Amino acid sequence: MIPLMHVILDVSEEAVKAGAREFQEVLEAKLRKEFLSEDVRILESANLGVSGRGVCLLVYPDEVYYGNLKPGDAARIVEQHFINGKPVEELFLGSPETRRLMEWRRKEGIIKKGRGRVVLDNVGAVDPESLSEYRSRDGFKALEEAVRNGTPEGVLETVKESGLRGRGGAGFPTGMKWEAVKDAPGDRKYVICNADEGEPGTFKDRILLEGDPFRILEAMALAGYATGAREGFVYVRGEYRTSIDRLENAIRLSRDAGYLGPNVLGSSFSFEVKVKEGAGAYICGEETALIESLEGKRGTPRLKPPYPTTEGLWGRPTVVNNVETLANVPPILRNGAAWFRQFGTERSPGTKIYLIIGHVVSPGLVEMETTTSLRELIYGFGGGIRGRRRLKAVQVGGSSGGIFDPSVLDEAMHFDALKEKGGILGSGSMLVMDETTCIVDMVHGILNFFLHESCGSCVPCRIGNERLVRAVNGFRTGSARMSDIDLLEEIASAMKVASYCALGQSPYLPLATAIRYFREEFAEHVNGKCRAGVCRFNVLKERQEAQRWMLAMSR
Amino acid sequence: MTTRQIVRSLEPTQDNLLAILHRVQNDSTRNFLDEPEIREVADYLELPYSFVYGVATFYSMFSVQPRGRHVVRVCASPPCHLMGGRTIRDELREYLGVEFGDTTEDGLFTLEMSSCLGTCGIAPAMMIDGEIYGNLDGVRLREIIDRKRREEP
C-alpha cells in the first residue's frame, strides 16, 4: 500500500539528543490509534536542511516544517493537520519572517509549481528506500518500455530531440554525448554518474541521491541501453554517507527485481551498477580526474582530447553524466521530447535546480523553469535579503562563476543567459551577498578555495593560485598598489590559457567579473579603506592567517 | 577483524584501492593509515608502496598521521566564509586549543578544514565524524564540543 502522506523526521545526532526518538514513539502510537499507520509513513533523515532547532518534522505533500517539538505535540499534529488538514501554525519552524514566507510560497503556488515538474517530483514524496513506492510513481516504466518495445536508437533519438543539456556546469547536449559513445568503436563501454558534488554552494545532487536514488539507476540503465554500455558506476563523494547507503540499497532491490543485472526484465540487455566512493578531492568532479580516481589512482586530470566519449574508463568509450542530468532522463522518455520542451527556452529546455544561499531570508533549493529570473529566485523563493539590508552582489554558478552587481537581476537563468556578461550558469548556485560583504575579502576566500583544491600537477594552476592569493591578500592588508588590480587579471588569464584542466581556468571568471563590477572597491583598499569594514589592514594578522592556511593544507 | 582480513574483504583490483583504504582507516582507533597497513594494501593489490602512499596522501579524507577519536572538519568554503565561517574557525581553534591539522592533548579531537561540505543552506557548518552541524555560532559550537567531551567514558 502506498502512503498518502510522508513525514520526514530529523534523526541527526542533535535532534535525537533533543528527544526525536521519544517524539517518534508517541507519534507512531498516535498514528496506530487513529488507524493511520499505513497512510502516513514516517521516514528518517539525518539532514533535513535545518540544524539546531530541536526535534524537527517535515510533512509532505504540504511541505510544512515543524520545529522544537515536544512529544506532547504529536497528537495535535495528527488530529489538526493530518486528519483535518489544518497545519498547526504555532509549531511551525523558524522566525515569524520565515513563516510568512512559507505562507506566501504556498499561496503563490511556488512550492507546487516549482516542485514536481521534472526532476524533484519524487523527492520527499516517496520513501527513497522503497522500490514499490518508486514504481508507484511510474518508476522504471521508461526502462521497461525501452527494453520491451523500444530500440537503443529510439531512446537516443528522444534524448537528442528533447534538447537536454548537461546540468553539471558545462551545458553540453546530453544526446550528442551519448551518440558519440554509441558510435565509438569498441565492445566494452561504460556509464559513469558523476556524483562528486563539490562545487561550493551546491548540494542539489545530494538531495536527488538521498531522495530518489532509483531514478538515477533507471537513467543509467537507459544510458547503457542507448550507448551499448553494460556496466555503470556512480562515483559519490566520500562525505555523502547517506547517499552512498541509499544507492547501495537501491541497487540491491533493483537487481533483485530484475531492473538491473543480467537480462534486464527478461530482455537481452544486461546492466550492472556499482557505487564508488571518493575520498575528499574537489578536482575529482572534473571528469577525467574522476576516471583516474575511479581506477584507483590519484585524482589528477588527463589531457583532453581524447575525450572520455572515446577513451574514458580503462581507455574505453565512457558516458559521464551529472546526477541532475540523469534525473531528467526517465521523465523525458516517459512523456516524450515535446513534453519536456514545453518548459524553459528553445536552447535551454526543461527546468533547473537552483540553489539560493547566502544572505537571504530563507536559503534553500528550488526547481524552476529556465525562464526564471534571478530576481524571482532571490526575492521570491529566497524571501529577499535578510535583515532588510540591500543586495550588493551575487555569484552565479558556484565558486567558478561570475560575481555580478544587481544590474543582472532581471536576467533569466538559462545556460546562455549570462554569456554576454561573461558569466556561466554553472551548477545553478546563487550566492547572495548583502552590503556587509567585502568583495575583496570574498574573492580572497574563493581564491583560497582554488589554492587548496589545486591538484598541483600542472605549473600554471599550482603556482598561479598561490600568486593570486598573495596578490589579493595585499589588498586586504593595505600593501597593494593600483597596478596590482591588473596584475590579478593578468595572472588569472595566463592560468586560463595555460592550465591543464578547468580548475586552473576557474579563478579567471570570478576575478575578472569582481574587478569589472567592483573595481572601485579594489582601488579603495589600496588606500586602506574597506567600505564594509571587514578587512583589518593588519599585515601581521593576515600573515598569521595565511601561514595557518598553508599549514592546514600541508597536513 | 585483522588488517589482513579487512584488506582482503574486497577483490584485489586496483579500482578497489580507495574503498579498501576507507575500510582500513575506519577500523583504526586513531583514524589514520599506518605504514604497515599501507604495505599490506600495496602487497594485496600488487602495487608499489610509494604508489599507495601517494594515493593515501592525495585525498583529504585519508591521513597518514595518527588523529584524534573525533575528526572535526570545519567548512572553509566561500559560502560558509560569507556566513561567518572565519569566526567559527577562530573560535574552534581557541576552544580546542590546537591549530588546524593538530590533535588535542587528550587525543579526543583533530581539527581539520574541509573545502566544502555541501550543506550551504545551513552555513556556517562543520562535520564531526559523519555528522553535520549547521547554523553555527560561538555558543552552539561550545555546546556541541562539550557534549562530545561528556560522552567520553
PDB file of C-alpha atoms in Angstrom, chain B residues 4-143:
ATOM      1  CA  ARG B   4      44.750  -8.567   6.679  1.00  0.00           C
ATOM      2  CA  GLN B   5      41.137  -9.708   6.715  1.00  0.00           C
ATOM      3  CA  ILE B   6      39.811  -6.192   6.148  1.00  0.00           C
ATOM      4  CA  VAL B   7      42.154  -5.659   3.217  1.00  0.00           C
ATOM      5  CA  ARG B   8      41.063  -8.967   1.747  1.00  0.00           C
ATOM      6  CA  SER B   9      37.350  -8.256   2.119  1.00  0.00           C
ATOM      7  CA  LEU B  10      37.310  -6.769  -1.400  1.00  0.00           C
ATOM      8  CA  GLU B  11      38.551  -8.116  -4.727  1.00  0.00           C
ATOM      9  CA  PRO B  12      42.235  -7.404  -5.451  1.00  0.00           C
ATOM     10  CA  THR B  13      41.606  -4.984  -8.314  1.00  0.00           C
ATOM     11  CA  GLN B  14      43.081  -1.517  -8.368  1.00  0.00           C
ATOM     12  CA  ASP B  15      39.722   0.236  -8.646  1.00  0.00           C
ATOM     13  CA  ASN B  16      39.008  -1.038  -5.125  1.00  0.00           C
ATOM     14  CA  LEU B  17      42.010   0.806  -3.691  1.00  0.00           C
ATOM     15  CA  LEU B  18      40.092   3.775  -2.283  1.00  0.00           C
ATOM     16  CA  ALA B  19      37.385   1.529  -0.842  1.00  0.00           C
ATOM     17  CA  ILE B  20      39.984  -0.677   0.869  1.00  0.00           C
ATOM     18  CA  LEU B  21      41.791   2.338   2.316  1.00  0.00           C
ATOM     19  CA  HIS B  22      38.439   3.637   3.644  1.00  0.00           C
ATOM     20  CA  ARG B  23      37.742   0.323   5.356  1.00  0.00           C
ATOM     21  CA  VAL B  24      41.198   0.076   6.893  1.00  0.00           C
ATOM     22  CA  GLN B  25      41.088   3.641   8.165  1.00  0.00           C
ATOM     23  CA  ASN B  26      37.568   3.258   9.565  1.00  0.00           C
ATOM     24  CA  ASP B  27      38.807   0.341  11.607  1.00  0.00           C
ATOM     25  CA  SER B  28      41.745   2.304  13.027  1.00  0.00           C
ATOM     26  CA  THR B  29      41.192   3.663  16.526  1.00  0.00           C
ATOM     27  CA  ARG B  30      43.353   6.665  15.692  1.00  0.00           C
ATOM     28  CA  ASN B  31      41.611   7.396  12.393  1.00  0.00           C
ATOM     29  CA  PHE B  32      44.658   7.003  10.175  1.00  0.00           C
ATOM     30  CA  LEU B  33      46.578   4.703   7.861  1.00  0.00           C
ATOM     31  CA  ASP B  34      49.653   3.184   9.436  1.00  0.00           C
ATOM     32  CA  GLU B  35      52.726   2.283   7.387  1.00  0.00           C
ATOM     33  CA  PRO B  36      52.308  -1.500   7.844  1.00  0.00           C
ATOM     34  CA  GLU B  37      48.670  -1.165   6.808  1.00  0.00           C
ATOM     35  CA  ILE B  38      49.608   0.687   3.633  1.00  0.00           C
ATOM     36  CA  ARG B  39      52.190  -2.047   2.908  1.00  0.00           C
ATOM     37  CA  GLU B  40      49.557  -4.730   3.388  1.00  0.00           C
ATOM     38  CA  VAL B  41      47.249  -2.977   0.905  1.00  0.00           C
ATOM     39  CA  ALA B  42      50.103  -2.489  -1.576  1.00  0.00           C
ATOM     40  CA  ASP B  43      51.066  -6.167  -1.400  1.00  0.00           C
ATOM     41  CA  TYR B  44      47.492  -7.315  -1.835  1.00  0.00           C
ATOM     42  CA  LEU B  45      46.920  -5.177  -4.940  1.00  0.00           C
ATOM     43  CA  GLU B  46      50.474  -5.780  -6.232  1.00  0.00           C
ATOM     44  CA  LEU B  47      51.175  -2.067  -6.331  1.00  0.00           C
ATOM     45  CA  PRO B  48      54.331  -0.260  -5.183  1.00  0.00           C
ATOM     46  CA  TYR B  49      54.190   1.049  -1.605  1.00  0.00           C
ATOM     47  CA  SER B  50      55.052   4.526  -2.897  1.00  0.00           C
ATOM     48  CA  PHE B  51      52.036   4.462  -5.199  1.00  0.00           C
ATOM     49  CA  VAL B  52      49.566   3.563  -2.459  1.00  0.00           C
ATOM     50  CA  TYR B  53      51.176   6.123  -0.151  1.00  0.00           C
ATOM     51  CA  GLY B  54      50.787   8.666  -2.947  1.00  0.00           C
ATOM     52  CA  VAL B  55      47.087   7.909  -3.236  1.00  0.00           C
ATOM     53  CA  ALA B  56      46.565   7.974   0.533  1.00  0.00           C
ATOM     54  CA  THR B  57      48.148  11.424   0.800  1.00  0.00           C
ATOM     55  CA  PHE B  58      46.307  12.865  -2.203  1.00  0.00           C
ATOM     56  CA  TYR B  59      42.819  12.636  -0.719  1.00  0.00           C
ATOM     57  CA  SER B  60      41.896  14.811   2.235  1.00  0.00           C
ATOM     58  CA  MET B  61      39.774  12.186   3.975  1.00  0.00           C
ATOM     59  CA  PHE B  62      42.795   9.918   4.472  1.00  0.00           C
ATOM     60  CA  SER B  63      45.539  10.638   6.960  1.00  0.00           C
ATOM     61  CA  VAL B  64      48.944   9.032   7.414  1.00  0.00           C
ATOM     62  CA  GLN B  65      49.349  10.748  10.802  1.00  0.00           C
ATOM     63  CA  PRO B  66      47.520   9.497  13.887  1.00  0.00           C
ATOM     64  CA  ARG B  67      44.389  11.545  14.578  1.00  0.00           C
ATOM     65  CA  GLY B  68      42.025  12.015  17.483  1.00  0.00           C
ATOM     66  CA  ARG B  69      39.000   9.884  18.181  1.00  0.00           C
ATOM     67  CA  HIS B  70      36.805  12.527  16.559  1.00  0.00           C
ATOM     68  CA  VAL B  71      37.734  14.397  13.419  1.00  0.00           C
ATOM     69  CA  VAL B  72      36.256  17.898  13.327  1.00  0.00           C
ATOM     70  CA  ARG B  73      36.065  19.264   9.792  1.00  0.00           C
ATOM     71  CA  VAL B  74      35.191  22.927   9.530  1.00  0.00           C
ATOM     72  CA  CYS B  75      33.830  24.076   6.215  1.00  0.00           C
ATOM     73  CA  ALA B  76      36.089  26.721   4.715  1.00  0.00           C
ATOM     74  CA  SER B  77      34.094  27.201   1.511  1.00  0.00           C
ATOM     75  CA  PRO B  78      33.242  30.668   0.206  1.00  0.00           C
ATOM     76  CA  PRO B  79      29.527  30.321   1.157  1.00  0.00           C
ATOM     77  CA  CYS B  80      30.437  29.427   4.743  1.00  0.00           C
ATOM     78  CA  HIS B  81      33.047  32.188   4.736  1.00  0.00           C
ATOM     79  CA  LEU B  82      30.307  34.642   3.774  1.00  0.00           C
ATOM     80  CA  MET B  83      28.116  33.490   6.652  1.00  0.00           C
ATOM     81  CA  GLY B  84      30.797  33.953   9.293  1.00  0.00           C
ATOM     82  CA  GLY B  85      32.948  30.883   8.775  1.00  0.00           C
ATOM     83  CA  ARG B  86      36.151  32.590   9.776  1.00  0.00           C
ATOM     84  CA  THR B  87      34.840  33.442  13.238  1.00  0.00           C
ATOM     85  CA  ILE B  88      33.829  29.803  13.631  1.00  0.00           C
ATOM     86  CA  ARG B  89      37.293  28.654  12.609  1.00  0.00           C
ATOM     87  CA  ASP B  90      38.958  31.022  15.064  1.00  0.00           C
ATOM     88  CA  GLU B  91      36.641  30.080  17.898  1.00  0.00           C
ATOM     89  CA  LEU B  92      37.141  26.377  17.335  1.00  0.00           C
ATOM     90  CA  ARG B  93      40.892  26.788  17.252  1.00  0.00           C
ATOM     91  CA  GLU B  94      40.763  28.677  20.518  1.00  0.00           C
ATOM     92  CA  TYR B  95      38.277  26.426  22.243  1.00  0.00           C
ATOM     93  CA  LEU B  96      40.078  23.232  21.341  1.00  0.00           C
ATOM     94  CA  GLY B  97      43.468  24.853  21.831  1.00  0.00           C
ATOM     95  CA  VAL B  98      45.009  23.385  18.684  1.00  0.00           C
ATOM     96  CA  GLU B  99      45.994  24.530  15.228  1.00  0.00           C
ATOM     97  CA  PHE B 100      44.408  23.089  12.108  1.00  0.00           C
ATOM     98  CA  GLY B 101      45.844  19.650  11.424  1.00  0.00           C
ATOM     99  CA  ASP B 102      46.649  19.058  15.107  1.00  0.00           C
ATOM    100  CA  THR B 103      45.119  16.833  17.754  1.00  0.00           C
ATOM    101  CA  THR B 104      44.101  17.856  21.268  1.00  0.00           C
ATOM    102  CA  GLU B 105      46.311  16.587  24.099  1.00  0.00           C
ATOM    103  CA  ASP B 106      43.655  14.217  25.397  1.00  0.00           C
ATOM    104  CA  GLY B 107      43.564  12.610  21.954  1.00  0.00           C
ATOM    105  CA  LEU B 108      39.867  13.370  21.522  1.00  0.00           C
ATOM    106  CA  PHE B 109      39.726  15.843  18.645  1.00  0.00           C
ATOM    107  CA  THR B 110      41.639  16.513  15.475  1.00  0.00           C
ATOM    108  CA  LEU B 111      40.842  19.847  13.872  1.00  0.00           C
ATOM    109  CA  GLU B 112      40.724  19.920  10.092  1.00  0.00           C
ATOM    110  CA  MET B 113      39.412  22.122   7.313  1.00  0.00           C
ATOM    111  CA  SER B 114      37.133  20.945   4.547  1.00  0.00           C
ATOM    112  CA  SER B 115      36.832  22.886   1.326  1.00  0.00           C
ATOM    113  CA  CYS B 116      33.066  22.330   1.080  1.00  0.00           C
ATOM    114  CA  LEU B 117      30.730  20.042   2.990  1.00  0.00           C
ATOM    115  CA  GLY B 118      27.794  20.514   0.612  1.00  0.00           C
ATOM    116  CA  THR B 119      25.410  21.863   3.248  1.00  0.00           C
ATOM    117  CA  CYS B 120      25.440  25.506   2.169  1.00  0.00           C
ATOM    118  CA  GLY B 121      21.794  26.028   3.152  1.00  0.00           C
ATOM    119  CA  ILE B 122      22.806  25.855   6.824  1.00  0.00           C
ATOM    120  CA  ALA B 123      26.125  27.720   6.615  1.00  0.00           C
ATOM    121  CA  PRO B 124      28.387  28.051   8.514  1.00  0.00           C
ATOM    122  CA  ALA B 125      28.770  24.330   9.041  1.00  0.00           C
ATOM    123  CA  MET B 126      31.128  21.685  10.348  1.00  0.00           C
ATOM    124  CA  MET B 127      31.225  17.912  10.357  1.00  0.00           C
ATOM    125  CA  ILE B 128      32.256  15.771  13.309  1.00  0.00           C
ATOM    126  CA  ASP B 129      32.976  12.257  12.103  1.00  0.00           C
ATOM    127  CA  GLY B 130      29.951  11.621   9.858  1.00  0.00           C
ATOM    128  CA  GLU B 131      27.593  14.113  11.454  1.00  0.00           C
ATOM    129  CA  ILE B 132      26.803  17.598  10.098  1.00  0.00           C
ATOM    130  CA  TYR B 133      26.250  20.613  12.358  1.00  0.00           C
ATOM    131  CA  GLY B 134      24.981  23.805  10.760  1.00  0.00           C
ATOM    132  CA  ASN B 135      23.853  27.359  11.570  1.00  0.00           C
ATOM    133  CA  LEU B 136      26.829  27.536  13.916  1.00  0.00           C
ATOM    134  CA  ASP B 137      27.671  30.311  16.298  1.00  0.00           C
ATOM    135  CA  GLY B 138      30.097  30.519  19.199  1.00  0.00           C
ATOM    136  CA  VAL B 139      27.589  29.280  21.765  1.00  0.00           C
ATOM    137  CA  ARG B 140      26.346  26.300  19.759  1.00  0.00           C
ATOM    138  CA  LEU B 141      29.896  25.394  18.883  1.00  0.00           C
ATOM    139  CA  ARG B 142      30.921  25.127  22.528  1.00  0.00           C
ATOM    140  CA  GLU B 143      27.800  23.162  23.396  1.00  0.00           C
TER     141      GLU B 143
END
